[in-house]
Coordinates of C-alpha atoms in Angstrom, one line a residue:
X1 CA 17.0 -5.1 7.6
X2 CA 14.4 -5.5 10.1
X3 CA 12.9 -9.3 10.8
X4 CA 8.9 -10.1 10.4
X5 CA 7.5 -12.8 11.8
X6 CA 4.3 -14.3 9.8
X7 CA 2.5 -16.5 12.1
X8 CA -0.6 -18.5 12.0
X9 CA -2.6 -18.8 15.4
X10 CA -2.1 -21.2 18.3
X11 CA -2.5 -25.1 17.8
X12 CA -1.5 -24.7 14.5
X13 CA -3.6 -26.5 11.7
X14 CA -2.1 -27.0 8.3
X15 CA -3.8 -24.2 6.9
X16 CA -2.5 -22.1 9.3
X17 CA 1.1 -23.5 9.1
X18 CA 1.3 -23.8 5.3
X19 CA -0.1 -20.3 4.2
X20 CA 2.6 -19.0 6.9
X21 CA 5.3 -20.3 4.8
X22 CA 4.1 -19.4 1.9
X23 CA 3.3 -15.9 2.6
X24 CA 6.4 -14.9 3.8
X25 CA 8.1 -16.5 0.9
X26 CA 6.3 -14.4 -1.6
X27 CA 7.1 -11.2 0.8
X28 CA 10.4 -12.3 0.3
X29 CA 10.3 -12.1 -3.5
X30 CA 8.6 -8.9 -3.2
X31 CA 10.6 -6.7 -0.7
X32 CA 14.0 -7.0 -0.2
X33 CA 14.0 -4.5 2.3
X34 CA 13.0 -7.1 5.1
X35 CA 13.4 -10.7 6.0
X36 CA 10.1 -12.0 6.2
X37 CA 10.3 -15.3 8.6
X38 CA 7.7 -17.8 8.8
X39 CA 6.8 -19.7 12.0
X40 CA 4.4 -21.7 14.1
X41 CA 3.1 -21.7 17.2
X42 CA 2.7 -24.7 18.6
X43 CA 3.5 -28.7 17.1
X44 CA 2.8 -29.7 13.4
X45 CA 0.7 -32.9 13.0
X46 CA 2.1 -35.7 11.6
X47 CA 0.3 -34.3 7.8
X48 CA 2.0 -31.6 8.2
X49 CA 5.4 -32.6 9.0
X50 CA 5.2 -35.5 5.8
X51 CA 4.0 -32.9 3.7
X52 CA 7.3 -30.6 4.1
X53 CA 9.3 -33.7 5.0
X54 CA 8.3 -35.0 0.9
X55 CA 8.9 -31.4 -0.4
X56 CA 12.3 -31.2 1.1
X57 CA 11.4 -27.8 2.7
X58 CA 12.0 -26.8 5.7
X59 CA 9.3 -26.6 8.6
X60 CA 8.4 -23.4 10.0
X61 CA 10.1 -22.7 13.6
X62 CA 8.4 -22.4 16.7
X63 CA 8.1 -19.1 18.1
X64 CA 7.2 -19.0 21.9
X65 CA 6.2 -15.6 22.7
X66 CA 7.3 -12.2 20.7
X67 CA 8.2 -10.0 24.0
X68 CA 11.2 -8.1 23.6
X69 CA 14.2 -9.4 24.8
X70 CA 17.7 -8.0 25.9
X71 CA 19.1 -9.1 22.7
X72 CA 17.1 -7.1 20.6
X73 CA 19.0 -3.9 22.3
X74 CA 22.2 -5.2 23.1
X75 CA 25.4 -3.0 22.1
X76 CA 28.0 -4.4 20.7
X77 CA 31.9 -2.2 21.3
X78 CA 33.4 0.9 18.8
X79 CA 36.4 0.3 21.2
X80 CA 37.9 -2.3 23.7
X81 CA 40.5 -2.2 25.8
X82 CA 43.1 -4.6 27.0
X83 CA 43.2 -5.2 31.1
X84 CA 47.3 -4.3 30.8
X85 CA 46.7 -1.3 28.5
X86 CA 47.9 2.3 30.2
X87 CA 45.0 4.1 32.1
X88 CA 46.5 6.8 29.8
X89 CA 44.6 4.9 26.8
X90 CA 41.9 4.7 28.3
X91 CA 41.0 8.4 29.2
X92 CA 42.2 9.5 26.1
X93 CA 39.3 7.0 24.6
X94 CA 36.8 8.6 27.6
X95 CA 37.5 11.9 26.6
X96 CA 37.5 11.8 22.6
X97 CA 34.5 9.7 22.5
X98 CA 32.6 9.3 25.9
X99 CA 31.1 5.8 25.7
X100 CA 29.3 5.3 28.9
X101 CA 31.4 1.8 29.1
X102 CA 34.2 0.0 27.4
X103 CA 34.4 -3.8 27.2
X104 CA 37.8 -5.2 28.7
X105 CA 39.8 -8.0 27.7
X106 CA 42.9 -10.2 28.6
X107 CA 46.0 -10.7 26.3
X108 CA 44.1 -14.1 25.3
X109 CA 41.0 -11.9 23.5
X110 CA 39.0 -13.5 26.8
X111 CA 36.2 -10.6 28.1
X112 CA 37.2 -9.6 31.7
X113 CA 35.0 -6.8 32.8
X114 CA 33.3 -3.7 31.7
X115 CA 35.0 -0.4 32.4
X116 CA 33.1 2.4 33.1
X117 CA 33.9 6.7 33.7
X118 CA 33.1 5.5 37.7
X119 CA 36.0 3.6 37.7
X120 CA 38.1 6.2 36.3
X121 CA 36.8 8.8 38.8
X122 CA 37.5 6.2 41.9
X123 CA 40.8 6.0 40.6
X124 CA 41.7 9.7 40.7
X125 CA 39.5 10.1 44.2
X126 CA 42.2 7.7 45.8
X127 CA 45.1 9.7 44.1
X128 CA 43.6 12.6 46.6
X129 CA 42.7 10.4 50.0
X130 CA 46.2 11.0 51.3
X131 CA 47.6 7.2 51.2
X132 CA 50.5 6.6 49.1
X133 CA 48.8 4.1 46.6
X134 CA 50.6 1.7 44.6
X135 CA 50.6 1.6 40.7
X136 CA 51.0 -1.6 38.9
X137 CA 53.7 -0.5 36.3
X138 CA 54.3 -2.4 33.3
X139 CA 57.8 -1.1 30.7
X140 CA 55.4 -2.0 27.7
X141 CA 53.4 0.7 29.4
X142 CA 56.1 3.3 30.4
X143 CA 57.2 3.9 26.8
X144 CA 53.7 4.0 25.6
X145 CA 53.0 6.9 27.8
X146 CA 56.2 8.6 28.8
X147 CA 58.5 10.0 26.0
X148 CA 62.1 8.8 26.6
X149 CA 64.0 5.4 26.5
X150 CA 65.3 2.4 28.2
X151 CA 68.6 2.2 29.2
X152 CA 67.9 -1.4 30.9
X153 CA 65.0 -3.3 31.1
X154 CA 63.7 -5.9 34.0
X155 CA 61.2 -7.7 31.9
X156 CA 58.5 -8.0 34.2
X157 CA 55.4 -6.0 35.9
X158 CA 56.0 -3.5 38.8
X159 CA 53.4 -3.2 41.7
X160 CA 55.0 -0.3 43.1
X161 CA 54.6 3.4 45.1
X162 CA 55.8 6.4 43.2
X163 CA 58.8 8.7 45.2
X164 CA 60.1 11.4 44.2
X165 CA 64.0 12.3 45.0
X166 CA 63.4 16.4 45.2
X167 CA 64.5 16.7 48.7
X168 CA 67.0 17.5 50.8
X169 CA 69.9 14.0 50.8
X170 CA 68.8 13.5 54.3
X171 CA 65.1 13.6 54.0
X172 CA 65.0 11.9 51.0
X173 CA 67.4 8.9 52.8
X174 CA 65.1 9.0 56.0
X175 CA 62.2 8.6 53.6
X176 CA 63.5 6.1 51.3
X177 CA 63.9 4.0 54.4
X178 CA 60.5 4.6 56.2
X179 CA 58.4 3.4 53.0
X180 CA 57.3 -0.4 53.8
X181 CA 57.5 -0.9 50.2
X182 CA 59.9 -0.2 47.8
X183 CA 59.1 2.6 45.5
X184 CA 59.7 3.8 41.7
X185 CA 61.9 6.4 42.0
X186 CA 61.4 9.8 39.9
X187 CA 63.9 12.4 40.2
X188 CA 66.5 14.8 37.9
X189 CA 70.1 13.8 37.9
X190 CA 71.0 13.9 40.8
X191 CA 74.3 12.0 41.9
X192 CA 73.3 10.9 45.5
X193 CA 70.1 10.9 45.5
X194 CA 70.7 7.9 42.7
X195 CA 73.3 6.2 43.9
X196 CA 71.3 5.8 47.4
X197 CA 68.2 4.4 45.7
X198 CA 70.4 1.8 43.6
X199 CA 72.1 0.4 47.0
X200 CA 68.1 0.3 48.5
X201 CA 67.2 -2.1 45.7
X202 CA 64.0 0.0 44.3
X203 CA 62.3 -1.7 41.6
X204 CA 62.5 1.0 39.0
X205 CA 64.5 4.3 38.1
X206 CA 62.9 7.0 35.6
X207 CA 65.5 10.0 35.4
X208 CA 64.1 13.4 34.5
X209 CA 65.1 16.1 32.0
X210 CA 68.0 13.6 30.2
X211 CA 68.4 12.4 26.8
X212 CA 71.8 11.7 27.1
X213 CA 72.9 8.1 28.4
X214 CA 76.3 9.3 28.1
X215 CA 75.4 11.9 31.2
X216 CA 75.4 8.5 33.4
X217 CA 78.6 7.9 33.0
X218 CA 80.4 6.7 36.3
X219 CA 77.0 5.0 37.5
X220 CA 77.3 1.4 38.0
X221 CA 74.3 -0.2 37.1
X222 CA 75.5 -3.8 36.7
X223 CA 74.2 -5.4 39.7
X224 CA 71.3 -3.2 39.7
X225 CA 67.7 -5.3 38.9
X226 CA 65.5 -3.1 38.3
X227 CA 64.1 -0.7 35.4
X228 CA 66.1 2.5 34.3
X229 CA 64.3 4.9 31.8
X230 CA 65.2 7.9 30.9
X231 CA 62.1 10.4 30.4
X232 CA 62.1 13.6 28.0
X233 CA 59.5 15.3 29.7
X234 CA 60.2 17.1 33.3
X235 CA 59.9 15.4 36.5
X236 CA 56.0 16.9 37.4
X237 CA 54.8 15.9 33.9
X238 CA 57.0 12.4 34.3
X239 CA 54.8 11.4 37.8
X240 CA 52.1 12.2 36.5
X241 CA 52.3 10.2 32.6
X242 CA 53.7 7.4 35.4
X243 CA 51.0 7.4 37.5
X244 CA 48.4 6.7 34.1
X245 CA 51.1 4.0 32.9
X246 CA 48.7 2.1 35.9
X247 CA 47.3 -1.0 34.0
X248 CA 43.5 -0.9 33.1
X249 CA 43.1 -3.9 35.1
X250 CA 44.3 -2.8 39.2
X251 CA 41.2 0.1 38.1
X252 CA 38.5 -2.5 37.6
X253 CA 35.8 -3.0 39.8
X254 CA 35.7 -6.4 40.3
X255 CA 32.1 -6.6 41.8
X256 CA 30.7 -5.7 38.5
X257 CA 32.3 -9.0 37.0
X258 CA 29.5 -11.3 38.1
X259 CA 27.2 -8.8 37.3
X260 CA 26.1 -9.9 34.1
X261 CA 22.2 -11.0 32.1
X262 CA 21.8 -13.5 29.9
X263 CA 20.9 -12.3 26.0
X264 CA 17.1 -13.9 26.7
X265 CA 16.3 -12.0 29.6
X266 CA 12.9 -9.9 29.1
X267 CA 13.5 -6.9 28.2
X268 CA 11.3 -5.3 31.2
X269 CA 13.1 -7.4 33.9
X270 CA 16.5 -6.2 32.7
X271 CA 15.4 -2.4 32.6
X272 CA 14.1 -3.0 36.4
X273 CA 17.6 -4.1 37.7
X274 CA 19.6 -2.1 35.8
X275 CA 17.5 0.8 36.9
X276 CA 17.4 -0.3 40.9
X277 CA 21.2 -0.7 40.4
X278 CA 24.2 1.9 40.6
X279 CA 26.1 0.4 37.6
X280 CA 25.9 2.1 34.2
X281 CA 25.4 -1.0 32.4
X282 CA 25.6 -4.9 32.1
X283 CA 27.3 -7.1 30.2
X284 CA 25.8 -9.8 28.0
X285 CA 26.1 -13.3 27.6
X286 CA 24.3 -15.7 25.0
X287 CA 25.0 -19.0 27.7
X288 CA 29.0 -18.6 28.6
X289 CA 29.9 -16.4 25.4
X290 CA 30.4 -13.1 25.9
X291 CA 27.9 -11.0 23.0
X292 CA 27.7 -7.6 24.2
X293 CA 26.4 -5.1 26.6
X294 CA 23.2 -2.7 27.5
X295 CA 23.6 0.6 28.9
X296 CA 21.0 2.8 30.5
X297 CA 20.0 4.3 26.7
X298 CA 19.3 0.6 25.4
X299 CA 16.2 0.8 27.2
X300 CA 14.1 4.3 26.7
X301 CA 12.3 2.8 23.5
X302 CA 11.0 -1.0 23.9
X303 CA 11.7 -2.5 20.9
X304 CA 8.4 -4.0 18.6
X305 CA 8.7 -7.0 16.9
X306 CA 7.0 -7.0 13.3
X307 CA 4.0 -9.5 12.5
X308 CA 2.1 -10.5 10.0
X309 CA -0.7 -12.4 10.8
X310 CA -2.2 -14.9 8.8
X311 CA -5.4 -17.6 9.5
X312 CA -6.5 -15.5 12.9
X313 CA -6.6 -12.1 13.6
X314 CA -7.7 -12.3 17.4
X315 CA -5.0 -11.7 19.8
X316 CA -6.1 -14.3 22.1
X317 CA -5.4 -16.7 19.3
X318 CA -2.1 -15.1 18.4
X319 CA 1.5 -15.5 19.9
X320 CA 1.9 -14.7 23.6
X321 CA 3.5 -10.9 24.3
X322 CA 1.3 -9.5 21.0
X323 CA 0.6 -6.5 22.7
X324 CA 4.3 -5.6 22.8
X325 CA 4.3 -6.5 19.5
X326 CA 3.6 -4.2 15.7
X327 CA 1.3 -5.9 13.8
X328 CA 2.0 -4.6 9.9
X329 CA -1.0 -7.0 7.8
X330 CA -3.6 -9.1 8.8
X331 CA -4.3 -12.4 5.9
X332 CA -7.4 -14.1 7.2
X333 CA -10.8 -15.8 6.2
X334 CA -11.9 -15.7 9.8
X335 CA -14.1 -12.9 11.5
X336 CA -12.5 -10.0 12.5
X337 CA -12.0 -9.0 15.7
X338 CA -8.2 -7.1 15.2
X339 CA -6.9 -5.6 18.6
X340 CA -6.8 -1.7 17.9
X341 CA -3.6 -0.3 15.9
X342 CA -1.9 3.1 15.8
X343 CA -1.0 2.7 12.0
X344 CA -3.1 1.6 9.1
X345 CA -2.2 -1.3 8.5
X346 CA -2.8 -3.8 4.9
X347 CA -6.0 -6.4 6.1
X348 CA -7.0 -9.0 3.5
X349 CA -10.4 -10.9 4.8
X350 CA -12.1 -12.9 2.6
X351 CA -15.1 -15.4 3.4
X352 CA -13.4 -18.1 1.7
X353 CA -12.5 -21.8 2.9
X354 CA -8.9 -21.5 3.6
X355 CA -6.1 -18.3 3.9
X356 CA -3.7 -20.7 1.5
X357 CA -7.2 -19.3 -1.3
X358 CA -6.1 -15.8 -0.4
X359 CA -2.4 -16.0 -0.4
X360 CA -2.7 -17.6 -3.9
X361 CA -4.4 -14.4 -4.7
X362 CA -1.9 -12.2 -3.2
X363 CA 1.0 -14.1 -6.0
X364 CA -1.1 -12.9 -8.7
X365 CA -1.7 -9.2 -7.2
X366 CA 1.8 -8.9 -7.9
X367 CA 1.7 -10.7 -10.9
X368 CA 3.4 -13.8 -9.8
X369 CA 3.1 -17.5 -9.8
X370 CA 4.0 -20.0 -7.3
X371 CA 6.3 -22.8 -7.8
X372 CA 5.6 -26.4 -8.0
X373 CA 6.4 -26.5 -4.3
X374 CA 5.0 -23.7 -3.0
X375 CA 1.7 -24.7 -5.2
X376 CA 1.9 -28.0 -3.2
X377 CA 2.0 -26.3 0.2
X378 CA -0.6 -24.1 -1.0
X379 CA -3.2 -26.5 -2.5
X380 CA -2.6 -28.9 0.9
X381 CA -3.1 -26.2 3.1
X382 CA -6.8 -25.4 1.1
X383 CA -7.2 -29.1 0.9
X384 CA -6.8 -29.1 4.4
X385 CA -8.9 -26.4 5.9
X386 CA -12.0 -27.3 3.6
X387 CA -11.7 -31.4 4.2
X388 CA -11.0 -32.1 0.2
X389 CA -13.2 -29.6 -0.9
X390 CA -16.5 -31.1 1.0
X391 CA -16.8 -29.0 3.7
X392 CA -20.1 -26.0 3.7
X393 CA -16.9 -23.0 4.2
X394 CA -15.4 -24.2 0.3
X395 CA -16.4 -21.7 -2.2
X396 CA -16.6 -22.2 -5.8
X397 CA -13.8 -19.6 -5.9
X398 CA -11.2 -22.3 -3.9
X399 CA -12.2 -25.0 -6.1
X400 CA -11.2 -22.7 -9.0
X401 CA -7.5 -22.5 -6.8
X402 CA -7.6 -25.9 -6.3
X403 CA -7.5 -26.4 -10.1
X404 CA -5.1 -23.4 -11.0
X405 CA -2.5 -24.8 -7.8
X406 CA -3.1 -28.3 -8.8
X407 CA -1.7 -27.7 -12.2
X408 CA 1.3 -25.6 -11.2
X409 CA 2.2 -28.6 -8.5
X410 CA 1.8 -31.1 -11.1
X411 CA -1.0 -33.4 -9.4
X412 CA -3.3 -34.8 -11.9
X413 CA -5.7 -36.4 -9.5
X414 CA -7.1 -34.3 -6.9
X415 CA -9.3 -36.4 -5.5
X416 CA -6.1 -39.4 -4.8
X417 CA -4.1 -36.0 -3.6
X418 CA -6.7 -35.3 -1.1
X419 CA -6.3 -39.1 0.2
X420 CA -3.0 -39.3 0.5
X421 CA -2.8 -36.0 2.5
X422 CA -4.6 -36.8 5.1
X423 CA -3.7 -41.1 5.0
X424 CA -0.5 -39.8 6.9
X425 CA -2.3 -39.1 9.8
X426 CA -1.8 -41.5 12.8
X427 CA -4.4 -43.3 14.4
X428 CA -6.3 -42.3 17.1
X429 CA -5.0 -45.0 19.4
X430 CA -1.2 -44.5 18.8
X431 CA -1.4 -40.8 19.8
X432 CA -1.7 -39.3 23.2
X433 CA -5.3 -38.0 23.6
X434 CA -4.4 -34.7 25.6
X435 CA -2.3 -34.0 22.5
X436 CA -4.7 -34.1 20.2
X437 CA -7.5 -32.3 22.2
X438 CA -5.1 -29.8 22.6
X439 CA -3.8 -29.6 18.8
X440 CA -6.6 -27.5 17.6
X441 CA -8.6 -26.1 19.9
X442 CA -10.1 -22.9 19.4
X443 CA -11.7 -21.3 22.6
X444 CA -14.8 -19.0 22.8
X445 CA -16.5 -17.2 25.2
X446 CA -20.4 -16.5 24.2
X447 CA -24.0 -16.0 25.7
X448 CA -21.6 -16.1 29.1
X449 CA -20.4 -19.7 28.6
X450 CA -16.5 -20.1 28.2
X451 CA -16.4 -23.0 25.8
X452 CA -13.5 -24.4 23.5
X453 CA -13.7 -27.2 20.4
X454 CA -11.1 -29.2 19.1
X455 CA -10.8 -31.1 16.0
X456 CA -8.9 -33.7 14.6
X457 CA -9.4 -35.5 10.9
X458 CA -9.4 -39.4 10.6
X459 CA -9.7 -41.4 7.6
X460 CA -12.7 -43.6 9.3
X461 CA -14.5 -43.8 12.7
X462 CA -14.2 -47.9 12.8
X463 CA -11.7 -47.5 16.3
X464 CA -13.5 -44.4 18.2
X465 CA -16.0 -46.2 20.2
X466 CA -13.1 -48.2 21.8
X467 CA -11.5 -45.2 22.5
X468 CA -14.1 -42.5 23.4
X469 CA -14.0 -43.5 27.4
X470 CA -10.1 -42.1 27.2
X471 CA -11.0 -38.5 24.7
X472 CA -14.1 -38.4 27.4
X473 CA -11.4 -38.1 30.0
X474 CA -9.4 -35.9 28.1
X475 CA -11.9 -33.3 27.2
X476 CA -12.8 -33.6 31.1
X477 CA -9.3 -32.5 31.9
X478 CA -9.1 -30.1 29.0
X479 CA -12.0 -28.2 30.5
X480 CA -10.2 -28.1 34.4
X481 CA -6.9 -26.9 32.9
X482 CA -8.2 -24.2 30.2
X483 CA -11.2 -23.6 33.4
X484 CA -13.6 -23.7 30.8
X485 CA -17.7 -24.2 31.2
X486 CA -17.7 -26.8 28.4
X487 CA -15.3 -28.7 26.4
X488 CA -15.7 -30.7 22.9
X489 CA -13.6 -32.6 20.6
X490 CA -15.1 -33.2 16.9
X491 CA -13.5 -36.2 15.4
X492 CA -14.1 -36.2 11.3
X493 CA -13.9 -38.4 9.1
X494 CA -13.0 -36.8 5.9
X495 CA -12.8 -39.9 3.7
X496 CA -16.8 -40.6 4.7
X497 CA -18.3 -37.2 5.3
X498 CA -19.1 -37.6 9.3
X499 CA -18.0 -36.7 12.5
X500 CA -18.5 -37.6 16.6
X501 CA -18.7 -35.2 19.1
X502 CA -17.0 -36.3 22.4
X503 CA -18.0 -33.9 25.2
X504 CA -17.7 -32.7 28.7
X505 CA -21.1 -32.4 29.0
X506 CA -23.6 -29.2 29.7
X507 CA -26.9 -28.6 30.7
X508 CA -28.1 -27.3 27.2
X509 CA -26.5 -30.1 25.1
X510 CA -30.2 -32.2 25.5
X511 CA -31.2 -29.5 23.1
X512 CA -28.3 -30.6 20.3
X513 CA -30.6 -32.2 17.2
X514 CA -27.9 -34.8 16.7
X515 CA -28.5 -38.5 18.3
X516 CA -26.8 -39.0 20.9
X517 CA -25.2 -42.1 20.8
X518 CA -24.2 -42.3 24.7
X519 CA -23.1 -40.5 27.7
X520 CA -21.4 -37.5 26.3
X521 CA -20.6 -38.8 22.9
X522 CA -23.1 -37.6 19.7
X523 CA -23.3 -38.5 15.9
X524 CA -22.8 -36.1 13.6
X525 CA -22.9 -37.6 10.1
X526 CA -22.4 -35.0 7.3
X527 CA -20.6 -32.2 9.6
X528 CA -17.0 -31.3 8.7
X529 CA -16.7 -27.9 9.7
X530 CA -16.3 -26.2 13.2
X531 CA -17.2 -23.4 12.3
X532 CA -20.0 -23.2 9.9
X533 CA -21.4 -26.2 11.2
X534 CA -21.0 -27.1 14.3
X535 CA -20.2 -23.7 16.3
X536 CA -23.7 -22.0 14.9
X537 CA -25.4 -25.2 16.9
X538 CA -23.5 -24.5 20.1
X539 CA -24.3 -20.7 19.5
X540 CA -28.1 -21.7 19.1
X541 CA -28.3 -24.0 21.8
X542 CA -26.4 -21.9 24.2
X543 CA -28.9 -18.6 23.5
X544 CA -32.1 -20.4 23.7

């Protein structure tokens, strides 16, 4: 089941947030062949946040940016090893299935390592380099690997060489003596050669070609301390099943321990140093828990998340990474100015006051009606976008919505809805004004100006003149950060059917047919809309 994202555009506005939520629950209803997540991109206002706070619903997440990510690729084991399994397990694993690498772990089910076909190749390559290597030998081990039987036990791990007794008595003797460590000993039955390694003290005995303890009668292996088994195979086939007894963990490169990526590394960064690297693959963590790993394969196809995108269909107004991204529908009232697709995609654009108009429309499409709650979200999010109905983008066709959403929510005054929406908002002066410039500010680059205008709704204009010096200064800054020609913030009062413009100021703005009411501060009384009212005047000004 593959996960879609629907998304509203940046500085989220309660249109945008609210016709994300209930888009992707009506997807939900209608294909259960994805999960169809809704989320934000940036803070909620206070409206917002009461409005799904009172519903009891859950507020869309914030998604930060869509790029792919390691975990979106990440492998998770067919088969795992323990670090004191046989060797012998392990290339049996290698050779029935070839996984390029095999997670190890400790008795505890703690992840150790990855093991990789290297390793196993290094291993064999020393077997050849003419040193006499020593094998870490566990009895759990020996009778996993070696057909036969105990005949005593030590109870404890061997980190041993491996001698064979098939020499003359006297060469074998001289040998036995010469080897700094004490060895394993291999060999048939054979009287001497036995009795000599018993009175050295080896660590272990495996005895060739016997099934028969009875055979060793007349040995004395009492005050012997080591391991006696007794192997069914013959003594060339017994060193070597010995040899692969070898515990999976004295084969482990220990370099490749620390070598490990975090689950939220970018997907490109990983693919660079995995590349520029000589390992085969890494392991992943999600903070200290082990999750997974990522071979070479994980990363020949980048992986595309799915959006829909609802209120905006620009990309510069849409969720950072975008282009790594599959857009699958566009839900907008906006103009459209889509980034270009390889697949058809669904695009419903109407001219209407608010996307929460057109997602109403998309329940009845397929004949379906949304609940009180979701008729709540709905009708705020219209409400919202088209200032109660008052603004020059409503339609008589979202007043018709209003009605139809108003009844399935149960709200029998409209008008006292309206009110009571936006009386949650905070005032001016207990909110930080780089937050709300910032909240919903679109940005546009036309007739070679780069310009951007915010908004924010107020119940009434009584404190802005005692705060305009500080939204002056924040617009100023607004326009240094963003490095924009021109900044403006439209403060409306929905309640009263006016706004003020608080600006950074521009050589054309003498041309505005508003009053200005002081340095870089106009009156705007019966604007409510950005975009049908106030951006046409910038446009007009700005191409004179």
């Amino acid at each position: 089941m593959s996960v879609v994202y629907v998304t509203g555009h940046r500085n989220p506005d309660m249109d945008s947030i609210c016709s994300a939520y209930a888009y992707a629950y009506l997807k939900n209803l209608i294909d259960q062949n994805n999960q169809y997540v809704p989320v934000r991109l940036g803070s909620a206002n206070k409206n917002v946040k009461a409005l799904f706070s009172r519903l009891g619903i859950e507020l869309p997440t914030v998604l930060k940016d869509v790029k792919p990510r390691v975990r979106e690729v990440i492998k998770t084991p067919r088969f795992t090893v323990r670090e004191t399994d046989p060797l012998y397990s392990v290339i049996d694993i290698f050779t029935k299935h070839r996984p390029t690498v095999l997670p190890v772990f400790d008795d505890n089910d703690n992840y150790v390592n990855l093991l990789t076909s290297d390793d196993i190749n290094a291993f064999f390559l020393r077997e050849n380099n003419g040193s006499r290597l020593v094998y870490s030998i566990t009895e759990e081990n020996i009778e996993k690997v070696i057909p036969g039987k105990f005949i005593k036990k030590a109870g404890k791990t061997v980190d041993a060489p491996v001698m064979v007794g098939a020499m003359e008595f006297d060469q074998f003797e001289k040998r036995l003596t010469a080897i700094s460590q004490k060895p394993v000993l291999v060999t048939g039955l054979r009287d001497r050669v036995i009795r000599r390694a018993l009175k050295e003290g080896i660590p272990g005995l495996v005895i060739t070609g016997l099934s028969d303890p009875e055979d060793l009668f007349g040995f004395n292996f009492a005050d012997f301390n080591g391991f006696i088994y007794l192997s069914e195979l013959d003594t060339a086939a017994t060193i070597r099943y010995l040899r692969l007894s070898n515990t999976v963990k004295t084969i482990l490169n220990s370099d490749r321990a620390s070598q490990s990526i975090q689950a939220d590394m970018l997907f490109d960064d990983a693919k660079d140093l995995l590349i520029n690297s000589d390992e085969r693959g890494y392991s992943v963590f999600d903070g200290d828990k082990w999750i997974g790993f990522v071979t070479r394969r994980c990363f020949l196809n980048k992986p595309k998340q799915k959006l829909i995108l609802v209120d905006h269909n620009e990309t510069d107004q849409s969720v950072l990474g975008i282009e790594d991204a599959e857009i699958v529908e566009i839900i907008d009232h906006h103009r459209l100015a889509p980034p270009r697709m390889r697949n058809p995609i669904y695009i419903c654009s109407e001219p209407l006051g608010s996307t929460c108009t057109i997602v109403y429309e998309q329940f009845k499409k397929y004949g379906l009606k949304p609940d009180p709650k979701r008729a709540e979200v709905l009708l705020s999010g219209l409400f919202a976008d088209t200032v109660m109905l008052k603004s020059p983008t409503a339609t008589s066709y979202d007043r018709h919505v209003a009605e139809k959403l108003a009844q399935r929510a149960g709200v029998e005054d409209m008008h006292k809805f309206a009110q009571d929406l936006f009386s949650s908002a905070s005032s001016l002066a207990e909110q930080d004004p780089m937050k709300v410039v910032e909240a919903d500010l679109k940005k546009y680059f036309e007739a070679g100006c780069r310009f951007a205008i915010g908004q924010v709704e107020v119940t009434n204009l009584v404190e802005i003149d005692s705060l305009k010096e500080k939204y002056i200064a924040a617009v100023g800054k607004e326009r240094v950060i963003s490095n924009l020609d021109w900044c403006m913030l439209l403060v409306t009062d929905v309640i009263n059917d006016e706004s003020v413009l608080i600006t950074t100021g521009h050589d054309k703005e003498s041309r505005f047919y508003w009053e200005k009411k002081g340095d870089n501060y106009y009156s705007l009384p019966g604007i409510l809309s950005r975009k049908k009212q106030l951006l046409p005047e910038v446009l007009r000004i700005l191409e004179d």
